[in-house]
Short mmCIF file of C-alpha atoms and ligand atoms in Angstrom, two decimals:
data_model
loop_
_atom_site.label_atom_id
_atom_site.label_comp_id
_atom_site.label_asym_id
_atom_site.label_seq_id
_atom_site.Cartn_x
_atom_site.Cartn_y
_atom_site.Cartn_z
CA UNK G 3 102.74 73.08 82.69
CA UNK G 4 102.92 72.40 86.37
CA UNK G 5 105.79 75.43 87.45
CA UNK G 6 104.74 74.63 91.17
CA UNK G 7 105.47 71.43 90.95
CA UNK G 8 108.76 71.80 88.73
CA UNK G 9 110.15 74.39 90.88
CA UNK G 10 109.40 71.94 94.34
CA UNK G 11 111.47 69.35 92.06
CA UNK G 12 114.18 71.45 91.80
CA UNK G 13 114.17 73.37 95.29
CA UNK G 14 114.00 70.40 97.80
CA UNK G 15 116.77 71.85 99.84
CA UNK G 16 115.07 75.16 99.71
CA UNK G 17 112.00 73.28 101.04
CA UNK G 18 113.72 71.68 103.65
CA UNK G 19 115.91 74.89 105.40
CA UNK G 20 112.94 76.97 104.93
CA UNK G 21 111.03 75.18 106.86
CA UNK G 22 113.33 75.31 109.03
CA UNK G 23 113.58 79.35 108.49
CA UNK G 24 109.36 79.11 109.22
CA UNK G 25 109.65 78.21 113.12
CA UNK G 26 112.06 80.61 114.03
CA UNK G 27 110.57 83.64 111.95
CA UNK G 28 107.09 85.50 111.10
CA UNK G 29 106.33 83.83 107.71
CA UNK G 30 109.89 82.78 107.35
CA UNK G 31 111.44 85.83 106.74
CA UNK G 32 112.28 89.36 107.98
CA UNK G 33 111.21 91.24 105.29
CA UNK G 34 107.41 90.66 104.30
CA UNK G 35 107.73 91.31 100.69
CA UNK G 36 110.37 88.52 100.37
CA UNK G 37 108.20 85.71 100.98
CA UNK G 38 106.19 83.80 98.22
CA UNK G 39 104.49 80.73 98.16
CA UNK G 40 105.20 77.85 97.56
CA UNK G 41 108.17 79.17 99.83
CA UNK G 42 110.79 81.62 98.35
CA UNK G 43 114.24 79.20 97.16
CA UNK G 44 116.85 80.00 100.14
CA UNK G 45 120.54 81.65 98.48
CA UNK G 46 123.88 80.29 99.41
CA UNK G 47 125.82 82.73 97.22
CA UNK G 48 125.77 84.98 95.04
CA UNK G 49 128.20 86.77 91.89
CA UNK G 50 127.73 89.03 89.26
CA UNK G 51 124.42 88.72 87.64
CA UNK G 52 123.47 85.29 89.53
CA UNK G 53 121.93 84.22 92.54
CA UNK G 54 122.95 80.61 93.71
CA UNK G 55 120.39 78.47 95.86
CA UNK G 56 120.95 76.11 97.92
CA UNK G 57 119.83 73.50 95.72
CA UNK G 58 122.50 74.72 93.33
CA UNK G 59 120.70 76.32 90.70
CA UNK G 60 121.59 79.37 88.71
CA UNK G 61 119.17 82.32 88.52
CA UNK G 62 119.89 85.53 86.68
CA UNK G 63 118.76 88.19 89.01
CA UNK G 64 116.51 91.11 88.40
CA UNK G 65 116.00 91.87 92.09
CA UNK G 66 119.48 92.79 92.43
CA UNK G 67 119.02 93.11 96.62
CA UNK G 68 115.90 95.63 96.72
CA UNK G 69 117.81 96.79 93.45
CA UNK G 70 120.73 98.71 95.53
CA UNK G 71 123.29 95.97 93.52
CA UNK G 72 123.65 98.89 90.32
CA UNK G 73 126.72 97.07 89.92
CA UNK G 74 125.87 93.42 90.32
CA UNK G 75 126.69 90.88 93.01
CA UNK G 76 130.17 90.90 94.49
CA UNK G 77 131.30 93.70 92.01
CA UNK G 78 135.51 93.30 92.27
CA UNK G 79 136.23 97.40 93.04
CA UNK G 80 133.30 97.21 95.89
CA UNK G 81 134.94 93.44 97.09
CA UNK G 82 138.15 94.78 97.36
CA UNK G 83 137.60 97.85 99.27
CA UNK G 84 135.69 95.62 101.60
CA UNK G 85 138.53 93.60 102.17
CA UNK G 86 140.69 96.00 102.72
CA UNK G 87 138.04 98.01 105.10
CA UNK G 88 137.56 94.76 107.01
CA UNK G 89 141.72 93.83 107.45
CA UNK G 90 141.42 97.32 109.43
CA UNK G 91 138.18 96.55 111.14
CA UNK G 92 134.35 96.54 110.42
CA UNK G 93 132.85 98.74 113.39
CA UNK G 94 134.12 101.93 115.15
CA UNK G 95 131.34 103.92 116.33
CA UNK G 96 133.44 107.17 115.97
CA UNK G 97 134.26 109.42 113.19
CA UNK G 98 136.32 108.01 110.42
CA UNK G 99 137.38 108.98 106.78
CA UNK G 100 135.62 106.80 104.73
CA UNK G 101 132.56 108.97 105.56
CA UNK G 102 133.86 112.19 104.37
CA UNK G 103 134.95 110.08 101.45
CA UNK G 104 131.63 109.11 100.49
CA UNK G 105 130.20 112.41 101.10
CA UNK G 106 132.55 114.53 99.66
CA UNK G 107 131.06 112.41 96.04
CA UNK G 108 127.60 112.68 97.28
CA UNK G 109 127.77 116.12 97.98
CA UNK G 110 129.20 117.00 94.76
CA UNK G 111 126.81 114.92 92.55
CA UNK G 112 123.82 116.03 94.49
CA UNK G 113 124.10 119.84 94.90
CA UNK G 114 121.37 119.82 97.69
CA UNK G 115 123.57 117.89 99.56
CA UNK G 116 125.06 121.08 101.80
CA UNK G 117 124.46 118.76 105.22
CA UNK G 118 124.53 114.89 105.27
CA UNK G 119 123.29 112.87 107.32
CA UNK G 120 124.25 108.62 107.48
CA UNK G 121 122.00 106.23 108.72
CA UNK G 122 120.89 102.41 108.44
CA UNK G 123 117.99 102.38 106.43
CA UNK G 124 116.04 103.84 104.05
CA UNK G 125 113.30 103.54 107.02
CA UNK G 126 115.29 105.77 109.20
CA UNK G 127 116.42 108.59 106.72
CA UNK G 128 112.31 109.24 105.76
CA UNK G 129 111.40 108.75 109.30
CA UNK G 130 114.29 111.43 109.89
CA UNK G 131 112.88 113.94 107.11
CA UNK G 132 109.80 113.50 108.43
CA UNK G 133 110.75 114.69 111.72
CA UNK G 134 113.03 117.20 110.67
CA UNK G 135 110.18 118.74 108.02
CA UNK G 136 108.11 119.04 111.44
CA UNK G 137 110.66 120.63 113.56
CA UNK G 138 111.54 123.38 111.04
CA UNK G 139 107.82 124.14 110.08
CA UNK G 140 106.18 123.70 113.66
CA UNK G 141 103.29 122.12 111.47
CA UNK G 142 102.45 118.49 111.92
CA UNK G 143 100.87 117.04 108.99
CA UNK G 144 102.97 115.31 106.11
CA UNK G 145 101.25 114.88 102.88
CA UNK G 146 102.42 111.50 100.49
CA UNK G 147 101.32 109.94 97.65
CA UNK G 148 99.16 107.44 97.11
CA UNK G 149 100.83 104.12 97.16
CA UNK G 150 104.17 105.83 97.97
CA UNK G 151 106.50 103.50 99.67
CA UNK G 152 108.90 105.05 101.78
CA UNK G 153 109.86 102.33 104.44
CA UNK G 154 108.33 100.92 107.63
CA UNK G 155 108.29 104.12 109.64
CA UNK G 156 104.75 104.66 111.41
CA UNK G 157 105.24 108.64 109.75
CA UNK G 158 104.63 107.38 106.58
CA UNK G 159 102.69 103.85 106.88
CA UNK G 160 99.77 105.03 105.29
CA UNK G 161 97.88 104.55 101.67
CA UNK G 162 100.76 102.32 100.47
CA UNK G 163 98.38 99.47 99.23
CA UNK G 164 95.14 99.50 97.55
CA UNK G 165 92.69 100.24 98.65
CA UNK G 166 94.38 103.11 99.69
CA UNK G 167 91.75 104.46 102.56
CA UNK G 168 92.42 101.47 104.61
CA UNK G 169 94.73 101.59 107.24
CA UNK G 170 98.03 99.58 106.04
CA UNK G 171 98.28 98.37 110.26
CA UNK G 172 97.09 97.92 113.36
CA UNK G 173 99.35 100.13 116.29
CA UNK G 174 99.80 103.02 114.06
CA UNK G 175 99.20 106.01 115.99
CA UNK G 176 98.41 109.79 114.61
CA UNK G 177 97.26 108.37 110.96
CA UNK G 178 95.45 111.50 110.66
CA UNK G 179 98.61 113.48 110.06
CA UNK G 180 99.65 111.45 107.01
CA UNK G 181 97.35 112.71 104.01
CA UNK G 182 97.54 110.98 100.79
CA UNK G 183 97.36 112.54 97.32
CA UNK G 184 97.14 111.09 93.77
CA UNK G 185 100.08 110.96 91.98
CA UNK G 186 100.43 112.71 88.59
CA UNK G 187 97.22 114.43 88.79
CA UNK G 188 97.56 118.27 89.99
CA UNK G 189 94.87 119.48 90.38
CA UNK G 190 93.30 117.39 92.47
CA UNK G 191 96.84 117.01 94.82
CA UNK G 192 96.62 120.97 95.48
CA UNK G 193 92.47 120.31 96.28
CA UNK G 194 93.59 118.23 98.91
CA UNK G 195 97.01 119.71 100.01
CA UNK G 196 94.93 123.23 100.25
CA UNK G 197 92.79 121.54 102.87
CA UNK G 198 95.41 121.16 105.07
CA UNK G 199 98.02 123.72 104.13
CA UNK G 200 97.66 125.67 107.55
CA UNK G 201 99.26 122.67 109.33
CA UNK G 202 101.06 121.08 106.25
CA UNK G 203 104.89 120.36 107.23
CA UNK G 204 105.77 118.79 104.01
CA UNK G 205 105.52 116.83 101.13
CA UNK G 206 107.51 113.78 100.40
CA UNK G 207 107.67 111.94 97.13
CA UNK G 208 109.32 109.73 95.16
CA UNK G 209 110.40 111.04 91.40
CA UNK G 210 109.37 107.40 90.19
CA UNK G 211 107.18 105.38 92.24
CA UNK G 212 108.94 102.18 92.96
CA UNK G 213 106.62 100.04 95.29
CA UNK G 214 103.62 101.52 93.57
CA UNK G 215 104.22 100.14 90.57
CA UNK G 216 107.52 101.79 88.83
CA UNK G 217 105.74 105.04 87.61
CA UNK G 218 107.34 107.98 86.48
CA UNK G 219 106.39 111.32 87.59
CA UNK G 220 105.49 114.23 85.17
CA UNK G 221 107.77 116.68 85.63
CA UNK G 222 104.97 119.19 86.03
CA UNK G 223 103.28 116.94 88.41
CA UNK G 224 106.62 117.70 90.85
CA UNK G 225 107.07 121.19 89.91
CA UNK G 226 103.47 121.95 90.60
CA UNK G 227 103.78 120.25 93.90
CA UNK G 228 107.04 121.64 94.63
CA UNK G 229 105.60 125.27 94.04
CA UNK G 230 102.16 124.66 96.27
CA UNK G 231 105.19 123.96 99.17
CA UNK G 232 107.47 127.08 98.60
CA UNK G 233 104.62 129.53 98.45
CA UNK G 234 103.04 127.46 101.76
CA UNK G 235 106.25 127.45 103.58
CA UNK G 236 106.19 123.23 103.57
CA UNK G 237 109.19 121.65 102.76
CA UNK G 238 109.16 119.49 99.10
CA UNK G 239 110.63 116.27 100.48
CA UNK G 240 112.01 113.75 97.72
CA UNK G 241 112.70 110.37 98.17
CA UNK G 242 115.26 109.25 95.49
CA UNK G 243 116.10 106.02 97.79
CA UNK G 244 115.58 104.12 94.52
CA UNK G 245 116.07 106.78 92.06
CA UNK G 246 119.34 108.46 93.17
CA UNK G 247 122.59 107.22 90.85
CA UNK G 248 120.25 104.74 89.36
CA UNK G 249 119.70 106.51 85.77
CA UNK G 250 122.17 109.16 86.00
CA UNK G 251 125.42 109.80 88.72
CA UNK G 252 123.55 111.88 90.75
CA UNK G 253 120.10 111.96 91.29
CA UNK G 254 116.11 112.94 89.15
CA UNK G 255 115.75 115.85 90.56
CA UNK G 256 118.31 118.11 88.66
CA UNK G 257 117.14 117.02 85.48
CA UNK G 258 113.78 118.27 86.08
CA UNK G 259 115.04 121.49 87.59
CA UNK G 260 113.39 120.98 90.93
CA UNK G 261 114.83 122.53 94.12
CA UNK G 262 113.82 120.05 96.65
CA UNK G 263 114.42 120.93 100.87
CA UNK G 264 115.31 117.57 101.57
CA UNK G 265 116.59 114.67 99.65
CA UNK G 266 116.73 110.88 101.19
CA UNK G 267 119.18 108.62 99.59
CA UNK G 268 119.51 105.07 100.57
CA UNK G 269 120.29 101.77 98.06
CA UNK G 270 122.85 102.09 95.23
CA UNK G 271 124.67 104.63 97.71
CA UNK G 272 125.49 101.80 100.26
CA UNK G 273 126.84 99.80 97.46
CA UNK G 274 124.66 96.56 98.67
CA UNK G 275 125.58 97.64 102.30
CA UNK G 276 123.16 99.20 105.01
CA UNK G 277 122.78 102.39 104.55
CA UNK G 278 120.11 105.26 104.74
CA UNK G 279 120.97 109.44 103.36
CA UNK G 280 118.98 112.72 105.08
CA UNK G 281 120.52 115.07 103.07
CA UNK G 282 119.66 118.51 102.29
CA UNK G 283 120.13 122.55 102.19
CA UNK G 284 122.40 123.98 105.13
CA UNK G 285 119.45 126.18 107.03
CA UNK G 286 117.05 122.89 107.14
CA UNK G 287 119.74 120.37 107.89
CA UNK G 288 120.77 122.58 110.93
CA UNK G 289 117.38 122.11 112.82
CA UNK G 290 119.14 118.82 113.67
CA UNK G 291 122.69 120.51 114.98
CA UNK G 292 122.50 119.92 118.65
CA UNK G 293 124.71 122.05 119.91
CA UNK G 294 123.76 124.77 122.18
CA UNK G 295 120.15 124.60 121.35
CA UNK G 296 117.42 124.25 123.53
CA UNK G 297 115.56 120.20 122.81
CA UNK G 298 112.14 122.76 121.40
CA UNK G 299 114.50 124.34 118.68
CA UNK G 300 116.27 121.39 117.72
CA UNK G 301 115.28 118.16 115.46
CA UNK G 302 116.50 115.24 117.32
CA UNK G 303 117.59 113.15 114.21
CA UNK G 304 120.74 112.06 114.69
CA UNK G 305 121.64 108.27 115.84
CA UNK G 306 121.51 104.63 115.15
CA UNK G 307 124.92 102.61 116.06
CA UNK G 308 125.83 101.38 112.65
CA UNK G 309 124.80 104.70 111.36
CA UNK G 310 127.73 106.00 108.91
CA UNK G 311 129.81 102.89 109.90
CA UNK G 312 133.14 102.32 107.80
CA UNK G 313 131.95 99.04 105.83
CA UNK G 314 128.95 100.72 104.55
CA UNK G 315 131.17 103.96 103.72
CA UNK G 316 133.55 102.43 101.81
CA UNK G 317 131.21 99.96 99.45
CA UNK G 318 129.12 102.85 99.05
CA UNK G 319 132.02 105.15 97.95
CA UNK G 320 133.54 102.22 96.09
CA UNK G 321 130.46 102.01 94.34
CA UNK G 322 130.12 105.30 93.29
CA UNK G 323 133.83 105.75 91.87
CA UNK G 324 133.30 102.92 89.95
CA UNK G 325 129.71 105.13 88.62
CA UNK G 326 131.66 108.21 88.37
CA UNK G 327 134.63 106.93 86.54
CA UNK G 328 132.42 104.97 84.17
CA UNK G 329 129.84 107.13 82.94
CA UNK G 330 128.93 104.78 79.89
CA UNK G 331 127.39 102.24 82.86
CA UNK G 332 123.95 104.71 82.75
CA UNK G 333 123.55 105.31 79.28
CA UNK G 334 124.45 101.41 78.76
CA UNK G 335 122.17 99.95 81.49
CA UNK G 336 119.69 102.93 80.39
CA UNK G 337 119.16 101.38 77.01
CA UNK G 338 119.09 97.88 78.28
CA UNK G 339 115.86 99.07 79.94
CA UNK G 340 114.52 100.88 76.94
CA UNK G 341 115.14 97.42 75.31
CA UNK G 342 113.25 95.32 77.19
CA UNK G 343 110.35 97.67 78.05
CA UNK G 344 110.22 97.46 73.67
CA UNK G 345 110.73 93.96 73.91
CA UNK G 346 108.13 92.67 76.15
CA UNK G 347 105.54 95.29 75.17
CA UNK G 348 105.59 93.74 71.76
CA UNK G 349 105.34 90.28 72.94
CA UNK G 350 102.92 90.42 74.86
CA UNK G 351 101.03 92.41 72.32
CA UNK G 352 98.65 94.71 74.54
CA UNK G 353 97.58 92.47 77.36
CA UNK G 354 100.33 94.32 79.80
CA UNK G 355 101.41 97.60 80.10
CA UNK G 356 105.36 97.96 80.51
CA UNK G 357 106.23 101.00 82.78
CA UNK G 358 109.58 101.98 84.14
CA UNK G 359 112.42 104.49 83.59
CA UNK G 360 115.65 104.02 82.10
CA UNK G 361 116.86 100.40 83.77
CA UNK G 362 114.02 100.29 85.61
CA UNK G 363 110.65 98.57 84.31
CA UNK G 364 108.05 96.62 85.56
CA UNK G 365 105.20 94.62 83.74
CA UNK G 366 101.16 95.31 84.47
CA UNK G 367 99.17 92.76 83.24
CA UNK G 368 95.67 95.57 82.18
CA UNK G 369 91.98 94.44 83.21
CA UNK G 370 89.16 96.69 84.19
CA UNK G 371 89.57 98.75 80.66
CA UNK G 372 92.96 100.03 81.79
CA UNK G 373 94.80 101.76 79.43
CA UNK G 374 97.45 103.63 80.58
CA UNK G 375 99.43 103.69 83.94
CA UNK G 376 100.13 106.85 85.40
CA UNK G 377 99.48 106.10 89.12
CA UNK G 378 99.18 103.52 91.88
CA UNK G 379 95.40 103.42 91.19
CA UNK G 380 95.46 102.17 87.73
CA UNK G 381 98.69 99.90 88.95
CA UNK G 382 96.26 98.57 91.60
CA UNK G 383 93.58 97.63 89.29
CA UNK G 384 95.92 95.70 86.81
CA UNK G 385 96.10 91.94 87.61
CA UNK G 386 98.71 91.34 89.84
CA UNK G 387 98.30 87.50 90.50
CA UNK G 388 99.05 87.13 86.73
CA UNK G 389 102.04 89.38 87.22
CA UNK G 390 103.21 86.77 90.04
CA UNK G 391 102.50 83.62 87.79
CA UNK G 392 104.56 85.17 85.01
CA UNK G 393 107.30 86.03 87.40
CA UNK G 394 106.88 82.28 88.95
CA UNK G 395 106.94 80.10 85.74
CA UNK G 396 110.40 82.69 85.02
CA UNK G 397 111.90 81.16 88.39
CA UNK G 398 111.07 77.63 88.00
CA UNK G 399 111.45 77.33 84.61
CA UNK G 400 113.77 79.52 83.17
CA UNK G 401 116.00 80.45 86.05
CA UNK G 402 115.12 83.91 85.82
CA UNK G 403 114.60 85.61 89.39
CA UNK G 404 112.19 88.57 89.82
CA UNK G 405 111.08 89.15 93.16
CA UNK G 406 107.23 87.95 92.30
CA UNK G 407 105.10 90.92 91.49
CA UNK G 408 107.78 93.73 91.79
CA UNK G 409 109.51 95.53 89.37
CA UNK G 410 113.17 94.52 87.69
CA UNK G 411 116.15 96.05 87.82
CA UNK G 412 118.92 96.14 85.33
CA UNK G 413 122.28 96.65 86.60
CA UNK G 414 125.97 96.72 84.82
CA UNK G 415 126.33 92.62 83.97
CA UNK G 416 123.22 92.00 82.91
CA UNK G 417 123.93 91.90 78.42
CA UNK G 418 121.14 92.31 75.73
CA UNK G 419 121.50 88.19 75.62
CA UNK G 420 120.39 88.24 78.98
CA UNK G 421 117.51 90.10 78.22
CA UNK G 422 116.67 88.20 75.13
CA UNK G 423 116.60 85.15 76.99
CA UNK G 424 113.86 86.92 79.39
CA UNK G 425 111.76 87.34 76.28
CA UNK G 426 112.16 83.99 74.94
CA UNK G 427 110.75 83.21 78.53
CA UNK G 428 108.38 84.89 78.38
CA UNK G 429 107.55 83.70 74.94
CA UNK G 430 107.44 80.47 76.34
CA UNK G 431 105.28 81.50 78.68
CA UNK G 432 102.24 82.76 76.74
CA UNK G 433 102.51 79.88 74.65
C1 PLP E 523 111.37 104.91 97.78
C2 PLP E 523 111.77 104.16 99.00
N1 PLP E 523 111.94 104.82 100.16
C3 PLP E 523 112.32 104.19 101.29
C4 PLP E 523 112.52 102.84 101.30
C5 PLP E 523 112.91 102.14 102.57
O1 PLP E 523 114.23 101.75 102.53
P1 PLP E 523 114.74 100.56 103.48
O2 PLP E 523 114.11 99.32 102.97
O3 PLP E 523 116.23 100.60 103.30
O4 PLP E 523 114.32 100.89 104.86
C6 PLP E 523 112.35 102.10 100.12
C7 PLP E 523 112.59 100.64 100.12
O5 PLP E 523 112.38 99.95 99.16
C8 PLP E 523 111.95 102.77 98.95
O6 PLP E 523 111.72 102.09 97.82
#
């Protein structure tokens, strides 16, 4: 079957306005990994577990907006506290209440959480960390993992795609004081973290690797880490952007009994709005207090003009009442997961392996004698354009939207039906 040409059959308003969308930006879009060819279908609205294009067709969405949508599209509790928000006004620029609202939850579910910082983007709050992991160490180097994804900044824009030893950009400056290590494999992360552990500042990882391929971390993997940083007086930096209220309300760390310095929140936090969390214990966070310190003792980490503004406040605190008052959402959405990760591993009967935590999973289609998935090495060698054709024929045949090539997220609307009918799909598809 011809899913190339079906999909340009039933996208020809798509085709037309992103064409359109092509001369006025880079490759069409503002976010690089939202582009895919023929040309990505262009949304005109979106509710509950569907996207809407343009051309007025239905997809059930596993992308769920960079999967910060834990609740769906347009969930009613988050919609009408943005109403209400935006009757009183969408922008202040000054202290307001909906902040201390959101962090007053944060703080509680997340115990490391003793000083919170609000900004726009993921981006910004690792940029932040990074900074602020300098400032209180005086050491400059910042140690991440291999195919760790932590957002655009230049601190951290290194060894994100394989191969990993080439530089990800041109005009990135000071490369030399991002070092990478392999995730999930100890001993040789402390080889390589004891090289530079005279100038090591910190250590940032994620406790599943989302970009690199939806890996879960060994939670002696982190603890071994986290104990090379307290006896070298680095900071353990974790990046639970994706992972924070996705399979529990709170975030990984705790369950693993991990102490981390810093902790960067971003996603399902904002509710679907922009948002970015530095967040972390009192004597750390305080590097960035500005008052009455000299500009060499503090961390200058502290602006952006949308940063802790009241819309993204009050979706994100919406949000997470809804979380906290409905604690069956994780163990529901948990299962889901567990379900389809079952599912499609006996479908496709060995040629992929499914990895993933709770309502998180993503599909590797093995080559090169892979057999098991562990890091963004073995994710790298798996065969990703078969991962995108899958993902394709789902979108133009089925009406099933992953973002090609990237892992799916489950959120509260999706049902078991909708999950079946991903498997009959992909049934379909290896028939
Ligand atoms: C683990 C992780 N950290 C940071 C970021 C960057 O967040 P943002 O895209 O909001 O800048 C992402 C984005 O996907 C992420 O997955």
């Amino acid at each position: 079957m011809d899913y190339t040409k079906e999909y340009k059959k039933k996208t020809p308003q798509s085709a037309k306005i992103f064409a359109k969308s092509s001369k006025l930006h880079v490759n069409g879009v503002s976010h690089n990994i939202r582009f895919y060819e023929p040309y990505p279908f262009v949304v005109k609205k979106s509710s509950g577990k569907n996207l809407i294009d343009v051309d007025n067709n239905k997809y059930t969405d596993y992308w769920m907006g960079h999967w910060s949508l834990i609740l769906g599209h347009g969930q009613k509790n988050v919609k009408d506290a943005l109403k209400k928000q935006l009757e009183k006004s969408w922008m202040y620029g000054t202290v307001n209440e909906q902040t201390i609202l959101l962090s007053e939850l944060i703080a509680k579910a997340v115990p490391v959480a003793e000083k919170i910082r609000y900004v726009t983007s993921g981006t910004e709050a690792t940029m932040y960390a990074v900074r602020l992991a300098r400032s209180v160490t005086e050491r400059k180097i910042i140690a991440k993992i291999d195919g760790g994804w932590h957002g655009y900044t230049s601190d951290l824009l290194k060894s994100v795609n394989w191969p990993f030893s080439e530089s990800e950009s041109s005009g990135v400056l000071n490369e030399e004081k991002i070092v990478s290590i392999p995730y999930n494999n100890l001993e040789e992360s402390i080889v390589i973290l004891k090289k530079h552990a005279n100038d090591l500042a910190g250590v940032i990882i994620e406790p599943v690797l989302g970009g690199g391929g939806c890996i879960p971390a060994d939670s002696d993997y982190l603890k071994g880490i986290q104990e090379f940083c307290k006896k070298n007086n680095s900071l353990f930096i974790l990046d639970e952007i994706v992972t924070g209220f996705r399979f529990r309300y709170g975030c990984v760390y705790p369950t693993m009994k991990l102490d981390p310095d810093i902790v960067t929140l971003g996603k399902i936090v904002g509710g679907g709005m922009t948002i970015g969390v530095m967040c972390g214990k009192k004597e750390i966070m305080e590097y960035a207090d500005t008052t009455g310190k000299k500009k060499s003792e503090r961390s200058y980490v502290g602006g952006g003009t949308f940063s802790a503004n009241p819309t993204s406040m009050t979706s994100g605190f919406a949000t997470l009442s809804v979380l906290k008052n409905n604690k069956s959402i994780h163990s529901t959405i948990n299962s889901l997961g567990d379900y389809a990760r079952k599912e499609l591993s006996k479908v496709f009967d060995g040629k992929v392996i499914i990895t993933g935590k709770g309502s998180l999973f993503m599909t590797h289609f093995v080559k090169d004698g892979i057999t098991e998935i562990t890091n963004a090495t073995q994710a790298s060698k798996c065969d990703t354009n078969a991962l995108h054709d899958y993902h394709f024929k789902m979108i133009a045949h089925d009406g099933i939207f992953f973002l090609p090539g990237k892992l799916g997220a489950i959120s509260s609307i999706h049902t078991k039906q909708d999950i079946k009918k991903m498997i009959l799909s992909t049934e379909d598809y290896l028939n």
